[in-house]
Structure formats: C-alpha cells, structure tokens
C-alpha cells in the first residue's frame, strides 16, 4: 500500500541521514549506558497497573484463558507501537511535540495532547504515591494501626463504623482518606495527606531534578527493587497455608470467556495502558540514544519483560490473596462451629472442618428453628477469593489485611509499600519527561533557564492542583480522573501517532530510516502490523471504548456509613455538572489535535506576509552553522 | 439412736443438695463456658473434678479480693448444669449465711477486677473463658506521644531535602566553573561556534588556503 498524504517541506524540518551521522552530543542529554535506558523504559512500562489491574482482569476473564487475548494483542498491538515510538524518537531526536512538529506542523496537536495527558495522569498518579507513602510511614509500628479497631469514647466497644466493616476498611476510608459521602462534599484538606503529597512530589523532584542525568541513577534502584520484593513475597507466600489455592483460582482457564468481546477489549486496553504508550515519555527517552541503537531489539525485549512481569506479579498477588481467603474461610467456619457447639452444648472437637457439613445437616433436620435463630453466615472460598481485588482496594484493603495475618507484619508492610512506591516512582519519571520536554520545546519559558527550574515548576504546579485529591472527596475525584482522563485521549493519540508515521511521514521513508539506523529494513511482520493490523485494532478498541463510556450511566461508588448496604460501597449518580468536568478531561486533549491544526492553518493564512525562515528545527545540530539569513517573501 | 442419726444423715444428704440446687439458677448466677481445646490445641488439659475445685477456689479468691477480706470459701461457690461442652452455671453464697446469694452485680464486678488472674490460672483468654453476660473490658490501644508516622516522615523529608540542596549547590558550582572556563575560551570563539567542535573538520585550519608564507620566505 503506497498511500501517503502530501507533506511538503519534510526534509527541511528533519535532520538528514548524513547530518545524523555527523551529530555530536551537543546540548542534548545522553544516557550514560544502555542499562540505564533499558531500566528507565522498563520502569516506565512496569507500574502499578501490572500489580493491581492485570491480576484482576486475568481472574475475572477466565484465568489462564485470558493469556491468549493478552499475549496475542501484546504481539499485534503493543510491540509494533512500542517499536514505532522508539524508532521515531531515535530518528527525529526530539521530545513528543518536537517530533510531531517535525513530521508536519499541523500535527503539533498530537504532541500537545500527549503533554496534557502526561500532566493530568502524573498529577493523580502521584497522589496514589502519597497514599503509599502514608501507609509506608505507618508501617513502622507493631501492631500495625490497621490490624485493630480503635475503641469508642465510653470504652464499651469498638467505634461503630469500624465494628460494622473491618479495621482495614476503617483505616483506609476514615483514618487515611477521611472520605465524605459524596463528591460534592469537599470536606476540606486533610493535613496529614497534604504532608504526604508534598513528600511524594519532593521525592519525585529530587529524582528528576536534572532530567535523565538524575533519573538515570535513580532507576538502578527503583526499577530493580520491585523484582526483588516480588520474589521475596513469592517465597513467603508459597510457605503460607492456602496460597496455592489462590494461584489455582487465578489460572484456572474458562475458555467460554474468550467468546465474550469485553475480554478482548479489556486485554487490548490493558496492553496499551500497560506499555505507557502515547504519553510521549518513551519518544523522549529514545531520543537520547545514539543514532544506531538497535531499537527493534529493545522494543521486543521490553515488551517481553513487561508481559512476563504482569504474569509474575499476578502469581505473587494471588498467592497472598489465596492465603487471606483461606484464613477468612477458616475464621468463618470456626465461628460457625463455636456457635453450634455453644447452642447445643456439645463437647469441643465433635464438630471439625471435615464433618461440619454433615453435622450441620443433621442438626438442621432435627432443630430447624434453633439453627434459623443462630443466623449463621455461609462460608464460601470463592467469595473471599474474588472480593475487592482491583485497584486501590487490592493494595490498601485486601493486601494490608493479608499482611496483618502474617508473622512479623511490619516488615512485610514496609517491603510491600516500598515496592509499590518504586513501581510508581519509575512510572512518574516517564510522566515528568512527557511534561517537561514538550514544555521546553514550546519555548514558553526562556531556554537558557536551567532544567531544574522546568522540573521544579512542573512539580510545584502539579502538587498545587493535586490538592483536589487530598480533600475528603479526593478519592472520588481521583476515580473520575482515572476513568476519563487516561483512557479515551490515549487511544486517540496512539491512533493518530501510528497514522501520522505510516501515512504522513511515509512508511517508505520510515523503512529507509530504520535501515539506516539499525542495518536492515524491518521485516514483513512490522510492515503488516504498522500499516494495517495495529491501526485497525486501535480503531476497534477506540470505537468500542467510546461507545461503552458514552452509553454507561454516570454513577460512582461511595463509602456511606448511613447507607443500607454498608459496608458494601453504595452506588450513587454523579451530579449534573460532572459532565462538564468529564468533557474537559477527555475532550480537551482529543480536541487539541484538530484544534491546533486549525489554529496553525489560520495563523499561516493570515500571517503569510511577515513569515521569516523558521530556523528552530536546525538548532539541535550543534555544529551546524546557524543560518540567520531572512528570506524575503 | 442409731436410726435417728441415720435418718438425720439421709435427710441432710438429700436436703443440702436440693437447697443448693434451688439456689443455683442462671438468673441468679452466671453461665461459664470454657474452650480449652480451642485455646491450647494439643496441650489441652482434661476437665475433671480437680479442675472444677480449682475453678471454685479461683472464684472464691476473686470474691475475697473484691470484698476486701471477707472469708469466702470453696463451699460458697455452688455449681450446677454441667455439660460436656465444659459449661456450667455458678452462684456465690454469702460466707455469713449460706442460704443467701451474693447479688449478681457484685459477682460481676469481682470477676471483672480479677479477670486477668482467673484467665491466667487456666491458661485461657477472655474469649476462651467466657462468662456469659460479662463483657471483657477492652484493652486501650497504645498511645504514642508523637505518632510514629511523623517520625518516619521527618526522616525521609530530611534526607530528601538534603539531597535537593546538595544537587542545587553542585549545579550552581558547576555553572560557575564552566562560566569561568567559557570566559577563558571566549577568544577561541568564531561566529558562535566553539573551536573544539570543529577542530577535526578542516574548519579551524583551512587546508584549502595554503600557508605559503613559510615556504616562500626569501
């Protein structure tokens, strides 16, 4: 397919092959070694989603059978897009705005949309880091504060909200978030959360203060420590009772789920979001590489590492969840047995776990009214295994509860939250890169200002706006942002990226570039996926995602002690003005793409008279003589 | 004489238990449940007469401690309704008058006061030695002067701020140093390009213009 959209002046905007060959470092940062680059990319891709989104998807979409759509879409969608971003960054040697502006000035909107997405996602992602830090700080005590309920004022019993739910729920919803009952009740800022938020942004700033010069050192720890901790937890988990039942539950295949289209949709979305594509960070990181870096190999290696990490962490998480479910089941059964023993005055040891059902049936047939009055809760392993195992609920409720049941709980708690913090921090490096470098490219602030100022201003600005998330209603705002700001815009940007490179830049020119950089033309797999398969898959996912988002009712779940379904979260409809907020979050990045194109078109038409030769694109070639001759029009 | 004595003995033997049975009801006393196997597992001891005697003695001790020395004895603790569960009902009679019961509230307070001692005597806990109706007083959670999380927060923030200061200072010093060396190299700057960067490219010394002066010196 030789479809190519007209694109005049491309050669003037991008460095030619000979220029790339003679390129010296200049003022563009460089990686100290290949390991830093790989660790940074792996850290950016491997994030909290691998820990708390993938295991849930795996378990809810047919266990082992979910591997099929996941791995298939990884190969057809993830790897090609990753290779594309790496190659584009390495070839054009700019951040996301610079790259799209070089390909065609009308596409600057793609870069701006990437920057906005990076900014918004970075803002709420670091709030989750603040929550992780809060739990980390609270792990340095024995017993852990979420292992027992606080006592009420007249010392007769536990606080009612805690007694009706559980100590972990209470610690999360009341002592951490101090959550309100609906999104309109802002409730004011929570001072302890503000402190943790400031801590999270300051730690981030110290790590990325000078760009990759500092993050390149930080990733040696933040990218490797999670794997160490996961292995420790795996070993610990496998020695606990009931862990294997969790792993079995996770991977038990249910092939019927493959017929369900939402399985494929979720797999595709997970692959895309898991690879942190369309944020612009990967393009930036790749642009600091030497010209002849083997980006094809890098893309494949990083994709494989990301996929394997997802599966590995799912195993670890579910071994611990299996342990927790078994403990809860045993507790439930022990309570029921004690109830029966007490009511019927039977000696201890008459009813055990093995003969419980039998004895229960006998007693039920002989004394049905007594049994009825006892109100025994039925104990079901499956319910315990499938409750609350996604998102913040997994990390802050389910896993913390499992930790309290292990011996030496503070140690496991510290390890777990350090791991979560490292995972999130390495992802934040990519987000900051995706914000700061476009900001520099846009020339809003003078270029002579040091990088520290850019990173500092970004961190400060994000921290101030993120104060929304540390109010009482903060968690509801975060869920809103997570649902709308990070899904549809990214799909749109990714789709535009691949269309831009293949059809505006030209797949032939791109193949030539890869031949120049890597040594051989990309083979038929890359051609097929770049030209047809990946854009098609992205389009299908985008359309379906859009339809499901637009057609679903605008509801959210709240923690309301007064509600009849407490302690289950109650479902409430959003207020009307939320649609405006959703439009701003999801619409503005998407509309930035055509909007900026239109703006550039109009400004070009009306300012044609006093247009000077644009010399910006040549600045990065440091030893090229700057042409300051004004061509008269 | 003998017959009178025998009749009296029989009457005593029959009556005393009935009298004590009449006193021992759940409404006037408390039901106790012991879950020895749950608490001790393999080390569980057998519940027998001696253990029951020990329990009565412990209760008598609790009553003595609460009442401040009144001579309660094992015989003042009456037990009935024993089951295989290991549960029974007990009442406490006054030492001065064995047919009068100590009020429930007094018994409750006495047990609450010595609860820990009673539990330890039997190697059980508040949950496994259950006095039905007497709720265990909850242990107050540990109160810290400074919450531990603030200490951890302070340590981390201190380290991070030290790091930021160090990095900013080193940037500033680097800038000063490079500015000094840049001033020294100002002479070597042509039209904005550092001489070093074009040194190897036939640009600094233009080989095209042959330096004839050296050769053509007459």
mmCIF file of N, CA, C and O in Angstrom, chain A residues 314-376:
data_model
loop_
_atom_site.group_PDB
_atom_site.id
_atom_site.type_symbol
_atom_site.label_atom_id
_atom_site.label_comp_id
_atom_site.label_asym_id
_atom_site.label_seq_id
_atom_site.Cartn_x
_atom_site.Cartn_y
_atom_site.Cartn_z
ATOM 1 N N UNK A 314 1.088 -11.225 39.037
ATOM 2 C CA UNK A 314 -0.243 -11.796 39.263
ATOM 3 C C UNK A 314 -0.130 -13.044 40.119
ATOM 4 O O UNK A 314 -0.936 -13.258 41.038
ATOM 5 N N UNK A 315 0.900 -13.875 39.850
ATOM 6 C CA UNK A 315 1.110 -15.087 40.641
ATOM 7 C C UNK A 315 1.358 -14.736 42.098
ATOM 8 O O UNK A 315 0.762 -15.324 43.006
ATOM 9 N N UNK A 316 2.253 -13.762 42.314
ATOM 10 C CA UNK A 316 2.600 -13.391 43.685
ATOM 11 C C UNK A 316 1.377 -12.861 44.425
ATOM 12 O O UNK A 316 1.073 -13.274 45.548
ATOM 13 N N UNK A 317 0.657 -11.938 43.762
ATOM 14 C CA UNK A 317 -0.506 -11.321 44.404
ATOM 15 C C UNK A 317 -1.530 -12.379 44.770
ATOM 16 O O UNK A 317 -2.069 -12.389 45.880
ATOM 17 N N UNK A 318 -1.780 -13.304 43.850
ATOM 18 C CA UNK A 318 -2.812 -14.282 44.130
ATOM 19 C C UNK A 318 -2.394 -15.345 45.130
ATOM 20 O O UNK A 318 -3.250 -15.961 45.768
ATOM 21 N N UNK A 319 -1.081 -15.549 45.286
ATOM 22 C CA UNK A 319 -0.681 -16.479 46.341
ATOM 23 C C UNK A 319 -1.031 -15.868 47.696
ATOM 24 O O UNK A 319 -1.540 -16.554 48.598
ATOM 25 N N UNK A 320 -0.808 -14.559 47.844
ATOM 26 C CA UNK A 320 -1.139 -13.892 49.104
ATOM 27 C C UNK A 320 -2.661 -13.811 49.275
ATOM 28 O O UNK A 320 -3.186 -13.994 50.375
ATOM 29 N N UNK A 321 -3.375 -13.564 48.169
ATOM 30 C CA UNK A 321 -4.835 -13.495 48.266
ATOM 31 C C UNK A 321 -5.407 -14.855 48.638
ATOM 32 O O UNK A 321 -6.368 -14.950 49.412
ATOM 33 N N UNK A 322 -4.805 -15.924 48.094
ATOM 34 C CA UNK A 322 -5.252 -17.263 48.457
ATOM 35 C C UNK A 322 -5.076 -17.510 49.940
ATOM 36 O O UNK A 322 -5.968 -18.072 50.607
ATOM 37 N N UNK A 323 -3.943 -17.052 50.488
ATOM 38 C CA UNK A 323 -3.690 -17.179 51.930
ATOM 39 C C UNK A 323 -4.749 -16.430 52.722
ATOM 40 O O UNK A 323 -5.340 -16.957 53.685
ATOM 41 N N UNK A 324 -5.035 -15.186 52.331
ATOM 42 C CA UNK A 324 -6.018 -14.379 53.055
ATOM 43 C C UNK A 324 -7.392 -15.020 52.996
ATOM 44 O O UNK A 324 -8.119 -15.089 53.989
ATOM 45 N N UNK A 325 -7.763 -15.514 51.803
ATOM 46 C CA UNK A 325 -9.085 -16.124 51.647
ATOM 47 C C UNK A 325 -9.204 -17.356 52.518
ATOM 48 O O UNK A 325 -10.246 -17.588 53.156
ATOM 49 N N UNK A 326 -8.128 -18.158 52.586
ATOM 50 C CA UNK A 326 -8.159 -19.358 53.416
ATOM 51 C C UNK A 326 -8.302 -18.988 54.887
ATOM 52 O O UNK A 326 -9.056 -19.618 55.625
ATOM 53 N N UNK A 327 -7.563 -17.940 55.312
ATOM 54 C CA UNK A 327 -7.667 -17.503 56.710
ATOM 55 C C UNK A 327 -9.087 -17.062 57.038
ATOM 56 O O UNK A 327 -9.648 -17.415 58.082
ATOM 57 N N UNK A 328 -9.671 -16.282 56.133
ATOM 58 C CA UNK A 328 -11.032 -15.783 56.382
ATOM 59 C C UNK A 328 -12.034 -16.930 56.414
ATOM 60 O O UNK A 328 -12.963 -16.954 57.215
ATOM 61 N N UNK A 329 -11.821 -17.886 55.519
ATOM 62 C CA UNK A 329 -12.709 -19.047 55.468
ATOM 63 C C UNK A 329 -12.610 -19.840 56.771
ATOM 64 O O UNK A 329 -13.620 -20.236 57.351
ATOM 65 N N UNK A 330 -11.361 -20.069 57.223
ATOM 66 C CA UNK A 330 -11.171 -20.803 58.475
ATOM 67 C C UNK A 330 -11.802 -20.069 59.641
ATOM 68 O O UNK A 330 -12.435 -20.692 60.508
ATOM 69 N N UNK A 331 -11.630 -18.737 59.684
ATOM 70 C CA UNK A 331 -12.240 -17.954 60.768
ATOM 71 C C UNK A 331 -13.749 -18.078 60.738
ATOM 72 O O UNK A 331 -14.402 -18.257 61.774
ATOM 73 N N UNK A 332 -14.308 -17.953 59.536
ATOM 74 C CA UNK A 332 -15.768 -18.017 59.373
ATOM 75 C C UNK A 332 -16.293 -19.362 59.864
ATOM 76 O O UNK A 332 -17.258 -19.447 60.611
ATOM 77 N N UNK A 333 -15.600 -20.431 59.439
ATOM 78 C CA UNK A 333 -16.016 -21.774 59.820
ATOM 79 C C UNK A 333 -15.879 -21.969 61.323
ATOM 80 O O UNK A 333 -16.762 -22.560 61.973
ATOM 81 N N UNK A 334 -14.777 -21.478 61.906
ATOM 82 C CA UNK A 334 -14.557 -21.634 63.344
ATOM 83 C C UNK A 334 -15.651 -20.933 64.131
ATOM 84 O O UNK A 334 -16.135 -21.456 65.149
ATOM 85 N N UNK A 335 -16.074 -19.752 63.639
ATOM 86 C CA UNK A 335 -17.157 -19.024 64.322
ATOM 87 C C UNK A 335 -18.449 -19.822 64.286
ATOM 88 O O UNK A 335 -19.163 -19.937 65.284
ATOM 89 N N UNK A 336 -18.731 -20.388 63.117
ATOM 90 C CA UNK A 336 -19.965 -21.168 62.986
ATOM 91 C C UNK A 336 -19.934 -22.402 63.881
ATOM 92 O O UNK A 336 -20.914 -22.744 64.535
ATOM 93 N N UNK A 337 -18.774 -23.082 63.886
ATOM 94 C CA UNK A 337 -18.647 -24.282 64.713
ATOM 95 C C UNK A 337 -18.842 -23.929 66.185
ATOM 96 O O UNK A 337 -19.562 -24.625 66.911
ATOM 97 N N UNK A 338 -18.215 -22.824 66.633
ATOM 98 C CA UNK A 338 -18.346 -22.398 68.029
ATOM 99 C C UNK A 338 -19.806 -22.103 68.369
ATOM 100 O O UNK A 338 -20.300 -22.482 69.430
ATOM 101 N N UNK A 339 -20.483 -21.450 67.411
ATOM 102 C CA UNK A 339 -21.910 -21.155 67.601
ATOM 103 C C UNK A 339 -22.701 -22.433 67.846
ATOM 104 O O UNK A 339 -23.496 -22.533 68.777
ATOM 105 N N UNK A 340 -22.457 -23.428 66.995
ATOM 106 C CA UNK A 340 -23.198 -24.683 67.121
ATOM 107 C C UNK A 340 -22.853 -25.394 68.422
ATOM 108 O O UNK A 340 -23.737 -25.905 69.120
ATOM 109 N N UNK A 341 -21.555 -25.417 68.760
ATOM 110 C CA UNK A 341 -21.149 -26.083 69.997
ATOM 111 C C UNK A 341 -21.806 -25.430 71.201
ATOM 112 O O UNK A 341 -22.283 -26.110 72.115
ATOM 113 N N UNK A 342 -21.829 -24.092 71.201
ATOM 114 C CA UNK A 342 -22.400 -23.378 72.338
ATOM 115 C C UNK A 342 -23.889 -23.600 72.453
ATOM 116 O O UNK A 342 -24.431 -23.752 73.544
ATOM 117 N N UNK A 343 -24.576 -23.586 71.292
ATOM 118 C CA UNK A 343 -26.035 -23.731 71.367
ATOM 119 C C UNK A 343 -26.433 -25.128 71.807
ATOM 120 O O UNK A 343 -27.359 -25.295 72.596
ATOM 121 N N UNK A 344 -25.739 -26.137 71.286
ATOM 122 C CA UNK A 344 -26.160 -27.495 71.587
ATOM 123 C C UNK A 344 -25.334 -28.146 72.689
ATOM 124 O O UNK A 344 -25.496 -29.334 72.963
ATOM 125 N N UNK A 345 -24.431 -27.355 73.329
ATOM 126 C CA UNK A 345 -23.625 -27.859 74.441
ATOM 127 C C UNK A 345 -22.915 -29.153 74.101
ATOM 128 O O UNK A 345 -22.886 -30.100 74.889
ATOM 129 N N UNK A 346 -22.329 -29.200 72.909
ATOM 130 C CA UNK A 346 -21.585 -30.398 72.529
ATOM 131 C C UNK A 346 -20.134 -30.208 72.933
ATOM 132 O O UNK A 346 -19.635 -29.082 72.972
ATOM 133 N N UNK A 347 -19.425 -31.318 73.265
ATOM 134 C CA UNK A 347 -18.023 -31.150 73.637
ATOM 135 C C UNK A 347 -17.194 -30.633 72.453
ATOM 136 O O UNK A 347 -17.520 -30.879 71.298
ATOM 137 N N UNK A 348 -16.118 -29.913 72.789
ATOM 138 C CA UNK A 348 -15.237 -29.402 71.735
ATOM 139 C C UNK A 348 -14.650 -30.570 70.976
ATOM 140 O O UNK A 348 -14.318 -31.590 71.552
ATOM 141 N N UNK A 349 -14.428 -30.364 69.676
ATOM 142 C CA UNK A 349 -13.821 -31.424 68.889
ATOM 143 C C UNK A 349 -14.846 -32.314 68.240
ATOM 144 O O UNK A 349 -14.504 -33.098 67.365
ATOM 145 N N UNK A 350 -16.137 -32.195 68.642
ATOM 146 C CA UNK A 350 -17.180 -33.001 67.997
ATOM 147 C C UNK A 350 -17.399 -32.534 66.565
ATOM 148 O O UNK A 350 -17.675 -33.330 65.669
ATOM 149 N N UNK A 351 -17.365 -31.206 66.377
ATOM 150 C CA UNK A 351 -17.554 -30.652 65.035
ATOM 151 C C UNK A 351 -16.206 -30.109 64.567
ATOM 152 O O UNK A 351 -15.602 -29.261 65.220
ATOM 153 N N UNK A 352 -15.720 -30.627 63.466
ATOM 154 C CA UNK A 352 -14.476 -30.110 62.881
ATOM 155 C C UNK A 352 -14.780 -29.643 61.470
ATOM 156 O O UNK A 352 -15.912 -29.754 60.992
ATOM 157 N N UNK A 353 -13.741 -29.134 60.804
ATOM 158 C CA UNK A 353 -13.957 -28.640 59.436
ATOM 159 C C UNK A 353 -14.433 -29.761 58.528
ATOM 160 O O UNK A 353 -15.232 -29.529 57.622
ATOM 161 N N UNK A 354 -13.949 -30.966 58.750
ATOM 162 C CA UNK A 354 -14.287 -32.043 57.825
ATOM 163 C C UNK A 354 -15.725 -32.505 57.980
ATOM 164 O O UNK A 354 -16.398 -32.762 56.985
ATOM 165 N N UNK A 355 -16.236 -32.589 59.228
ATOM 166 C CA UNK A 355 -17.595 -33.103 59.354
ATOM 167 C C UNK A 355 -18.636 -32.006 59.568
ATOM 168 O O UNK A 355 -19.769 -32.271 59.919
ATOM 169 N N UNK A 356 -18.230 -30.750 59.329
ATOM 170 C CA UNK A 356 -19.131 -29.631 59.596
ATOM 171 C C UNK A 356 -20.426 -29.734 58.795
ATOM 172 O O UNK A 356 -21.533 -29.602 59.352
ATOM 173 N N UNK A 357 -20.286 -29.983 57.496
ATOM 174 C CA UNK A 357 -21.498 -30.008 56.658
ATOM 175 C C UNK A 357 -22.456 -31.089 57.105
ATOM 176 O O UNK A 357 -23.666 -30.888 57.206
ATOM 177 N N UNK A 358 -21.881 -32.255 57.401
ATOM 178 C CA UNK A 358 -22.694 -33.409 57.814
ATOM 179 C C UNK A 358 -23.455 -33.089 59.104
ATOM 180 O O UNK A 358 -24.671 -33.252 59.189
ATOM 181 N N UNK A 359 -22.701 -32.609 60.096
ATOM 182 C CA UNK A 359 -23.311 -32.303 61.397
ATOM 183 C C UNK A 359 -24.357 -31.214 61.243
ATOM 184 O O UNK A 359 -25.434 -31.276 61.838
ATOM 185 N N UNK A 360 -24.030 -30.211 60.421
ATOM 186 C CA UNK A 360 -24.962 -29.106 60.205
ATOM 187 C C UNK A 360 -26.284 -29.607 59.647
ATOM 188 O O UNK A 360 -27.370 -29.211 60.075
ATOM 189 N N UNK A 361 -26.168 -30.516 58.675
ATOM 190 C CA UNK A 361 -27.396 -31.039 58.076
ATOM 191 C C UNK A 361 -28.215 -31.820 59.089
ATOM 192 O O UNK A 361 -29.444 -31.677 59.150
ATOM 193 N N UNK A 362 -27.528 -32.637 59.909
ATOM 194 C CA UNK A 362 -28.250 -33.423 60.929
ATOM 195 C C UNK A 362 -28.952 -32.487 61.892
ATOM 196 O O UNK A 362 -30.140 -32.657 62.179
ATOM 197 N N UNK A 363 -28.224 -31.488 62.381
ATOM 198 C CA UNK A 363 -28.812 -30.564 63.352
ATOM 199 C C UNK A 363 -29.947 -29.762 62.734
ATOM 200 O O UNK A 363 -30.946 -29.473 63.384
ATOM 201 N N UNK A 364 -29.773 -29.406 61.449
ATOM 202 C CA UNK A 364 -30.801 -28.615 60.787
ATOM 203 C C UNK A 364 -32.092 -29.410 60.651
ATOM 204 O O UNK A 364 -33.192 -28.867 60.734
ATOM 205 N N UNK A 365 -31.946 -30.730 60.437
ATOM 206 C CA UNK A 365 -33.154 -31.537 60.278
ATOM 207 C C UNK A 365 -33.837 -31.771 61.621
ATOM 208 O O UNK A 365 -35.059 -31.834 61.686
ATOM 209 N N UNK A 366 -33.034 -31.855 62.694
ATOM 210 C CA UNK A 366 -33.657 -32.120 63.988
ATOM 211 C C UNK A 366 -34.143 -30.842 64.659
ATOM 212 O O UNK A 366 -35.190 -30.833 65.280
ATOM 213 N N UNK A 367 -33.356 -29.746 64.568
ATOM 214 C CA UNK A 367 -33.763 -28.487 65.227
ATOM 215 C C UNK A 367 -33.722 -27.308 64.257
ATOM 216 O O UNK A 367 -32.888 -26.428 64.397
ATOM 217 N N UNK A 368 -34.613 -27.270 63.290
ATOM 218 C CA UNK A 368 -34.504 -26.208 62.284
ATOM 219 C C UNK A 368 -34.694 -24.801 62.838
ATOM 220 O O UNK A 368 -34.032 -23.855 62.399
ATOM 221 N N UNK A 369 -35.572 -24.644 63.855
ATOM 222 C CA UNK A 369 -35.828 -23.263 64.342
ATOM 223 C C UNK A 369 -34.616 -22.713 65.065
ATOM 224 O O UNK A 369 -34.297 -21.525 64.946
ATOM 225 N N UNK A 370 -33.960 -23.583 65.853
ATOM 226 C CA UNK A 370 -32.773 -23.119 66.589
ATOM 227 C C UNK A 370 -31.693 -22.673 65.604
ATOM 228 O O UNK A 370 -31.074 -21.620 65.769
ATOM 229 N N UNK A 371 -31.487 -23.493 64.595
ATOM 230 C CA UNK A 371 -30.479 -23.170 63.577
ATOM 231 C C UNK A 371 -30.834 -21.846 62.913
ATOM 232 O O UNK A 371 -29.968 -20.999 62.670
ATOM 233 N N UNK A 372 -32.092 -21.665 62.623
ATOM 234 C CA UNK A 372 -32.539 -20.440 61.971
ATOM 235 C C UNK A 372 -32.199 -19.223 62.834
ATOM 236 O O UNK A 372 -31.700 -18.224 62.337
ATOM 237 N N UNK A 373 -32.478 -19.348 64.133
ATOM 238 C CA UNK A 373 -32.262 -18.205 65.043
ATOM 239 C C UNK A 373 -30.788 -17.848 65.160
ATOM 240 O O UNK A 373 -30.434 -16.725 65.468
ATOM 241 N N UNK A 374 -29.918 -18.842 64.918
ATOM 242 C CA UNK A 374 -28.491 -18.579 65.061
ATOM 243 C C UNK A 374 -27.961 -17.642 63.984
ATOM 244 O O UNK A 374 -26.964 -16.960 64.190
ATOM 245 N N UNK A 375 -28.615 -17.603 62.833
ATOM 246 C CA UNK A 375 -28.185 -16.707 61.741
ATOM 247 C C UNK A 375 -26.731 -16.924 61.334
ATOM 248 O O UNK A 375 -25.921 -15.996 61.332
ATOM 249 N N UNK A 376 -26.403 -18.157 60.987
ATOM 250 C CA UNK A 376 -25.019 -18.436 60.612
ATOM 251 C C UNK A 376 -24.723 -17.912 59.213
ATOM 252 O O UNK A 376 -25.528 -18.074 58.312
#
